[in-house]
Structures are given as structure tokens and as C-alpha cells.
Amino acid sequence: MSTSISETAGKITVHVLQRMKNNHEKIAMLTAYDYSMAKLLEMAGIEVILVGDSAANVIDGYKTTLPMTLDHMIYHAASVVRAVEKALVVVDMPFGSYQGNSKDALHSAVRIMKESGADAVKLEGGKEVLESIDRILTAGIPVMGHLGLTPQSINKFGTYAVRAQEEAEADCLLKDALLLEKAGCFAIVLEKIPAQLARKVAETIKIPVIGIGAGKDVDGQVLVLHDMLGITQQFSPRYLRRYLDLSTEITNALKCYIQDVKSKSFPNEKEQY
Ligand code: KIV
């Protein structure tokens, strides 16, 4: 059996990801926001860790990702970077840190790279953020794009429903993907779009396409860690596969602890000095 590019690579770089796509080797990506979880992801052999602005939802309890700040993203990213040697760490640029003014975008991206030690940044949108992407790339910072359902634009969309089902929006998405590739993005996330369209994008552009709710015919998959581990309960989109029911497991463990304290069975003789 031939060994995989990912296994034999040292540090995962954007070039390793490109080689994986060229070799039809799927890329596994998950989110993390803290040291302990990032350590587990690294031990499991994940290739890409996304410090997502989904931290706003699963860590901070906000309804949308809009309140997330640059300082908070840097804090989460630095914690993750301290745990990781091999995986590529990509950090989401938060809402308001890159739209509209490419100089501000560069400043935000430079802060993320300098203060967290991450490997790359990700930002949402197509041609409307192209100037920001161009400027960030001039500083030698790798950029991952994000098209389809872009949660930072939720107030424009009005809903988290599947995107690009109509031909016009699908055409627009494909054009944006080509623009991002031409600009020099090293990969693109496609969120919640029809599988057929995602497949077309992945076949058309040469850079890796990572899907979330975009079907199987893309170059890799990403999920939010707290969703796939079953820590979050209310969020159940069709694309989400839960690998654990951690909310039940954790709640049961907490109940046992409370009971042990109340019944004085914890600590026992061996658990004291
Ligand atoms: O913030 C995030 O976790 C993301 C993923 C859903 C791709 O952008």
C-alpha cells in the first residue's frame, strides 16, 4: 500500500495541500479554538485546523459570527498554535476586519500572523473582497477563500438556507471561485451549496476546494468541532455527521461527580494526602 502525502510530509504547508489535491488525496479539516482540543486534533492527524469565527457561536454563545473581534481571534489562534506542530493553522478574519478597505485588511492579517504565529488567514466573499485579498497576498500571507453560505453576510441573506440553487447565483459563485484562484488564494471553502455545483467548482479550479455541506466530490471536508463531537445540541443541518454525543457524556459525568461529592464517596482514601 502506498503511503500518503500527508503522512510522509513534515509540516503541512499550502504546497502539501496542493500536492494532495493533485494526487486525489482528501484533505481533513476541523475547527479548534483552544490548546487542549487543538492538541487532540494534532494527535489524531488532522491536516488543517481552522480557528473559525464560529467561536462566536460555540465558545461565546452569540447568535451570529458578527460580534467576533480581531483581538479575540488572535487570542484563540495563539492558543491553538501553541498546541500544533504539523497541521496547517488557518485563522478566520472576523467581520469588519477586511471588508471595504484593503489597507485595514492587510493590517488585520499582519496582526493575526505576527501575534498568533498562524500559517494562513481565511476570509469570506468573492469579487467584493478581491482588493483586500490582493493586498494581503502582497505581504506573503496565504489566503483561503470562502464562498456559498458566508455567515458574516447573514443579514444580507436573511437565512442560513442552501445557497446558489438558482442558475444565476451558481454562475456567480463559479466566477468568484475562478477570481479567487487567479488572485492567488491557496484553497477555497464552499459552504452549503448543491453537491453538483461544488463538484463543478472542484473540477474547474486547480486549487483545493474544501466543502462543508457541499457533497463528497470536493477535495476535502471541514466541520465545526463542537458540532461533530455533539457538544452543541440544537444545530442539526443535514450535512452534519455527529461522531460523538459528548453533551450527554459530559452531562452524565458531571451528574456522577455531583452525586459523589454529595454522598461523600469522593474523595476516597486513595485520593487524599
Ligand atoms: O467559522 C467557521 O467555523 C467556518 C467553517 C464553518 C468553515 O468558517
Short mmCIF file of C-alpha atoms and ligand atoms in Angstrom, two decimals:
data_model
loop_
_atom_site.label_atom_id
_atom_site.label_comp_id
_atom_site.label_asym_id
_atom_site.label_seq_id
_atom_site.Cartn_x
_atom_site.Cartn_y
_atom_site.Cartn_z
CA MET A 1 0.00 0.00 0.00
CA SER A 2 1.44 3.42 -0.93
CA THR A 3 1.93 5.94 1.88
CA SER A 4 0.01 9.17 1.69
CA ILE A 5 1.45 12.61 1.00
CA SER A 6 0.01 13.84 4.28
CA GLU A 7 1.66 11.05 6.33
CA THR A 8 5.07 11.49 4.79
CA ALA A 9 5.02 15.30 4.85
CA GLY A 10 6.63 17.16 7.73
CA LYS A 11 4.79 20.40 8.43
CA ILE A 12 1.62 20.67 6.33
CA THR A 13 2.01 23.69 4.07
CA VAL A 14 -0.20 25.14 1.36
CA HIS A 15 2.05 23.32 -1.13
CA VAL A 16 1.40 19.98 0.57
CA LEU A 17 -2.36 20.63 0.26
CA GLN A 18 -1.93 21.34 -3.46
CA ARG A 19 0.00 18.10 -3.89
CA MET A 20 -2.78 16.27 -2.05
CA LYS A 21 -5.37 17.64 -4.47
CA ASN A 22 -3.18 16.76 -7.47
CA ASN A 23 -2.85 13.24 -6.06
CA HIS A 24 -6.61 12.91 -5.32
CA GLU A 25 -5.87 12.61 -1.59
CA LYS A 26 -8.70 14.06 0.50
CA ILE A 27 -7.92 16.84 2.98
CA ALA A 28 -9.37 16.64 6.52
CA MET A 29 -10.01 19.97 8.25
CA LEU A 30 -11.75 20.77 11.55
CA THR A 31 -12.13 23.86 13.69
CA ALA A 32 -10.44 24.39 17.06
CA TYR A 33 -10.30 27.39 19.34
CA ASP A 34 -8.14 26.30 22.29
CA TYR A 35 -4.91 24.50 23.20
CA SER A 36 -6.34 21.21 24.56
CA MET A 37 -8.64 20.47 21.64
CA ALA A 38 -6.01 21.51 19.09
CA LYS A 39 -3.60 19.06 20.74
CA LEU A 40 -6.13 16.22 20.25
CA LEU A 41 -6.71 17.20 16.63
CA GLU A 42 -2.96 17.20 16.02
CA MET A 43 -2.56 13.79 17.70
CA ALA A 44 -5.35 12.38 15.51
CA GLY A 45 -3.51 13.54 12.38
CA ILE A 46 -5.75 16.32 11.09
CA GLU A 47 -4.19 18.22 8.20
CA VAL A 48 -5.79 21.64 8.62
CA ILE A 49 -7.05 23.33 11.77
CA LEU A 50 -9.35 26.27 11.20
CA VAL A 51 -9.58 28.76 14.02
CA GLY A 52 -13.06 29.68 12.83
CA ASP A 53 -15.05 32.73 13.78
CA SER A 54 -17.68 30.08 14.61
CA ALA A 55 -16.02 30.57 18.02
CA ALA A 56 -18.56 33.39 18.30
CA ASN A 57 -21.32 30.71 18.34
CA VAL A 58 -19.83 27.68 20.04
CA ILE A 59 -17.48 29.36 22.53
CA ASP A 60 -19.01 32.77 23.18
CA GLY A 61 -22.72 31.97 22.72
CA TYR A 62 -23.54 34.66 20.15
CA LYS A 63 -26.31 34.01 17.60
CA THR A 64 -24.14 35.13 14.66
CA THR A 65 -20.41 35.44 13.95
CA LEU A 66 -20.62 39.22 13.56
CA PRO A 67 -19.61 40.23 17.13
CA MET A 68 -16.27 38.38 16.92
CA THR A 69 -13.30 40.75 17.27
CA LEU A 70 -9.80 40.64 15.86
CA ASP A 71 -8.31 40.53 19.37
CA HIS A 72 -10.44 37.50 20.26
CA MET A 73 -9.50 35.68 17.06
CA ILE A 74 -5.82 36.30 17.79
CA TYR A 75 -6.27 35.01 21.36
CA HIS A 76 -7.91 31.76 20.14
CA ALA A 77 -5.40 31.36 17.30
CA ALA A 78 -2.36 31.77 19.57
CA SER A 79 -3.76 29.08 21.93
CA VAL A 80 -4.19 26.69 19.00
CA VAL A 81 -0.76 27.42 17.52
CA ARG A 82 0.91 26.56 20.85
CA ALA A 83 -0.53 23.02 20.55
CA VAL A 84 0.36 22.33 16.95
CA GLU A 85 3.50 21.31 15.08
CA LYS A 86 2.32 19.59 11.93
CA ALA A 87 -1.16 20.79 10.99
CA LEU A 88 -1.65 23.94 8.92
CA VAL A 89 -3.37 26.55 11.11
CA VAL A 90 -5.75 28.86 9.25
CA VAL A 91 -7.41 31.77 11.06
CA ASP A 92 -10.71 33.39 10.13
CA MET A 93 -10.55 37.14 9.64
CA PRO A 94 -13.53 38.43 11.65
CA PHE A 95 -16.37 40.58 10.34
CA GLY A 96 -15.26 44.19 9.83
CA SER A 97 -11.53 43.43 9.74
CA TYR A 98 -11.10 43.18 5.95
CA GLN A 99 -14.18 44.44 4.07
CA GLY A 100 -14.18 47.80 2.34
CA ASN A 101 -10.60 48.91 2.98
CA SER A 102 -7.71 46.80 1.74
CA LYS A 103 -5.15 48.67 3.91
CA ASP A 104 -7.14 47.74 7.03
CA ALA A 105 -7.40 44.19 5.68
CA LEU A 106 -3.63 43.93 5.36
CA HIS A 107 -3.16 45.41 8.83
CA SER A 108 -5.61 42.84 10.30
CA ALA A 109 -3.96 39.92 8.50
CA VAL A 110 -0.48 41.02 9.58
CA ARG A 111 -1.66 41.25 13.21
CA ILE A 112 -3.08 37.70 13.02
CA MET A 113 0.15 36.30 11.59
CA LYS A 114 2.51 38.22 13.92
CA GLU A 115 0.58 37.85 17.15
CA SER A 116 -0.68 34.26 16.79
CA GLY A 117 2.01 32.54 14.73
CA ALA A 118 -0.64 31.00 12.43
CA ASP A 119 0.09 29.86 8.88
CA ALA A 120 -2.70 31.48 6.86
CA VAL A 121 -5.90 33.51 7.00
CA LYS A 122 -9.39 32.86 5.64
CA LEU A 123 -11.94 35.44 4.59
CA GLU A 124 -15.45 35.34 3.16
CA GLY A 125 -16.58 36.62 -0.21
CA GLY A 126 -15.71 36.89 -3.91
CA LYS A 127 -15.08 39.88 -6.13
CA GLU A 128 -16.21 42.36 -3.45
CA VAL A 129 -13.17 41.46 -1.31
CA LEU A 130 -10.69 40.89 -4.14
CA GLU A 131 -8.75 44.09 -3.46
CA SER A 132 -8.26 43.03 0.18
CA ILE A 133 -7.13 39.55 -0.90
CA ASP A 134 -4.66 41.04 -3.41
CA ARG A 135 -3.15 43.29 -0.76
CA ILE A 136 -2.87 40.57 1.88
CA LEU A 137 -1.17 38.31 -0.65
CA THR A 138 1.43 41.00 -1.42
CA ALA A 139 2.67 40.56 2.16
CA GLY A 140 3.25 36.85 1.53
CA ILE A 141 0.31 35.77 3.69
CA PRO A 142 -1.52 32.71 2.29
CA VAL A 143 -5.26 33.31 1.88
CA MET A 144 -8.09 30.77 1.91
CA GLY A 145 -11.36 31.92 0.31
CA HIS A 146 -14.89 31.10 1.48
CA LEU A 147 -17.93 31.11 -0.87
CA GLY A 148 -21.52 29.91 -0.79
CA LEU A 149 -23.13 30.42 2.61
CA THR A 150 -20.93 33.09 4.14
CA PRO A 151 -22.19 33.54 7.73
CA GLN A 152 -20.78 37.07 8.10
CA SER A 153 -23.35 38.17 5.46
CA ILE A 154 -26.32 36.60 7.26
CA ASN A 155 -28.11 39.94 7.48
CA LYS A 156 -27.96 40.25 3.69
CA PHE A 157 -29.14 36.65 3.06
CA GLY A 158 -31.72 36.66 5.86
CA THR A 159 -31.42 32.87 6.30
CA TYR A 160 -28.88 30.05 6.65
CA ALA A 161 -30.58 28.09 3.80
CA VAL A 162 -28.66 26.37 0.98
CA ARG A 163 -27.05 28.93 -1.36
CA ALA A 164 -26.60 29.03 -5.15
CA GLN A 165 -29.56 26.84 -6.06
CA GLU A 166 -30.57 29.23 -8.85
CA GLU A 167 -28.51 29.29 -12.05
CA ALA A 168 -27.60 32.97 -11.76
CA GLU A 169 -26.15 32.61 -8.26
CA ALA A 170 -24.40 29.37 -9.23
CA ASP A 171 -22.75 31.12 -12.22
CA CYS A 172 -21.70 33.96 -9.97
CA LEU A 173 -20.17 31.53 -7.46
CA LEU A 174 -18.16 29.75 -10.15
CA LYS A 175 -16.89 33.10 -11.46
CA ASP A 176 -15.91 34.12 -7.92
CA ALA A 177 -14.06 30.83 -7.42
CA LEU A 178 -12.09 31.45 -10.62
CA LEU A 179 -11.32 35.01 -9.48
CA LEU A 180 -10.06 33.80 -6.10
CA GLU A 181 -7.89 31.19 -7.78
CA LYS A 182 -6.47 33.76 -10.22
CA ALA A 183 -5.78 36.19 -7.37
CA GLY A 184 -3.63 33.53 -5.69
CA CYS A 185 -5.77 32.01 -2.92
CA PHE A 186 -4.33 28.62 -1.94
CA ALA A 187 -7.74 26.97 -1.30
CA ILE A 188 -11.45 27.75 -1.07
CA VAL A 189 -14.12 26.66 1.41
CA LEU A 190 -17.55 26.07 -0.15
CA GLU A 191 -20.35 26.12 2.40
CA LYS A 192 -23.86 24.74 1.98
CA ILE A 193 -24.28 24.65 -1.79
CA PRO A 194 -25.62 21.90 -4.10
CA ALA A 195 -23.19 18.97 -4.43
CA GLN A 196 -23.26 19.16 -8.24
CA LEU A 197 -22.15 22.78 -8.23
CA ALA A 198 -19.39 22.06 -5.69
CA ARG A 199 -18.16 19.24 -7.88
CA LYS A 200 -18.10 21.53 -10.91
CA VAL A 201 -16.06 24.12 -8.98
CA ALA A 202 -13.61 21.48 -7.69
CA GLU A 203 -13.16 20.16 -11.23
CA THR A 204 -12.79 23.61 -12.77
CA ILE A 205 -10.26 25.22 -10.45
CA LYS A 206 -6.83 23.78 -9.72
CA ILE A 207 -6.56 24.80 -6.05
CA PRO A 208 -8.08 22.61 -3.28
CA VAL A 209 -11.80 23.01 -2.56
CA ILE A 210 -12.87 22.15 1.00
CA GLY A 211 -16.59 21.53 1.49
CA ILE A 212 -19.00 21.90 4.38
CA GLY A 213 -22.44 20.82 3.23
CA ALA A 214 -21.11 20.72 -0.34
CA GLY A 215 -21.18 16.98 -1.04
CA LYS A 216 -18.42 14.45 -1.46
CA ASP A 217 -16.89 15.43 -4.80
CA VAL A 218 -14.61 18.14 -3.46
CA ASP A 219 -11.00 17.92 -2.30
CA GLY A 220 -11.63 17.87 1.43
CA GLN A 221 -14.15 18.35 4.21
CA VAL A 222 -14.46 20.67 7.19
CA LEU A 223 -16.84 20.58 10.17
CA VAL A 224 -17.17 22.66 13.30
CA LEU A 225 -15.57 20.57 16.06
CA HIS A 226 -18.27 21.20 18.67
CA ASP A 227 -20.96 20.10 16.19
CA MET A 228 -19.28 16.85 15.08
CA LEU A 229 -18.46 15.91 18.69
CA GLY A 230 -22.08 16.50 19.74
CA ILE A 231 -21.22 19.24 22.23
CA THR A 232 -23.74 21.53 20.53
CA GLN A 233 -27.26 20.10 20.53
CA GLN A 234 -29.69 22.42 18.78
CA PHE A 235 -27.78 22.70 15.49
CA SER A 236 -28.66 19.80 13.15
CA PRO A 237 -28.20 20.61 9.46
CA ARG A 238 -28.45 17.67 7.04
CA TYR A 239 -24.73 17.71 6.29
CA LEU A 240 -23.66 17.33 9.92
CA ARG A 241 -22.44 13.87 10.92
CA ARG A 242 -22.12 13.57 14.70
CA TYR A 243 -19.27 11.26 15.73
CA LEU A 244 -20.00 11.50 19.46
CA ASP A 245 -22.79 12.56 21.76
CA LEU A 246 -20.47 14.47 24.07
CA SER A 247 -23.17 16.67 25.58
CA THR A 248 -24.83 13.54 27.04
CA GLU A 249 -21.48 12.00 28.05
CA ILE A 250 -20.31 15.19 29.75
CA THR A 251 -23.62 15.82 31.49
CA ASN A 252 -23.64 12.23 32.83
CA ALA A 253 -20.07 12.61 34.11
CA LEU A 254 -20.96 15.91 35.80
CA LYS A 255 -24.01 14.34 37.45
CA CYS A 256 -21.85 11.45 38.75
CA TYR A 257 -19.36 13.94 40.20
CA ILE A 258 -22.09 15.95 41.94
CA GLN A 259 -23.57 12.74 43.34
CA ASP A 260 -20.14 11.55 44.58
CA VAL A 261 -19.50 14.87 46.32
CA LYS A 262 -22.94 14.86 47.97
CA SER A 263 -22.66 11.21 49.05
CA LYS A 264 -19.10 11.84 50.33
CA SER A 265 -17.75 9.00 48.14
CA PHE A 266 -15.33 11.48 46.55
CA PRO A 267 -12.55 11.80 47.51
CA ASN A 268 -11.79 8.35 48.92
CA GLU A 269 -8.75 7.35 50.98
CA LYS A 270 -6.52 6.88 47.90
CA GLU A 271 -7.48 10.29 46.56
CA GLN A 272 -6.14 12.24 49.52
CA TYR A 273 -2.74 13.04 51.08
O1 KIV B 1 -16.04 29.74 11.20
C1 KIV B 1 -16.05 28.55 10.79
O2 KIV B 1 -16.03 27.60 11.57
C2 KIV B 1 -16.07 28.32 9.36
C3 KIV B 1 -16.36 26.93 8.89
C4 KIV B 1 -17.80 26.64 9.04
C5 KIV B 1 -15.87 26.68 7.53
O3 KIV B 1 -15.89 29.22 8.60
#
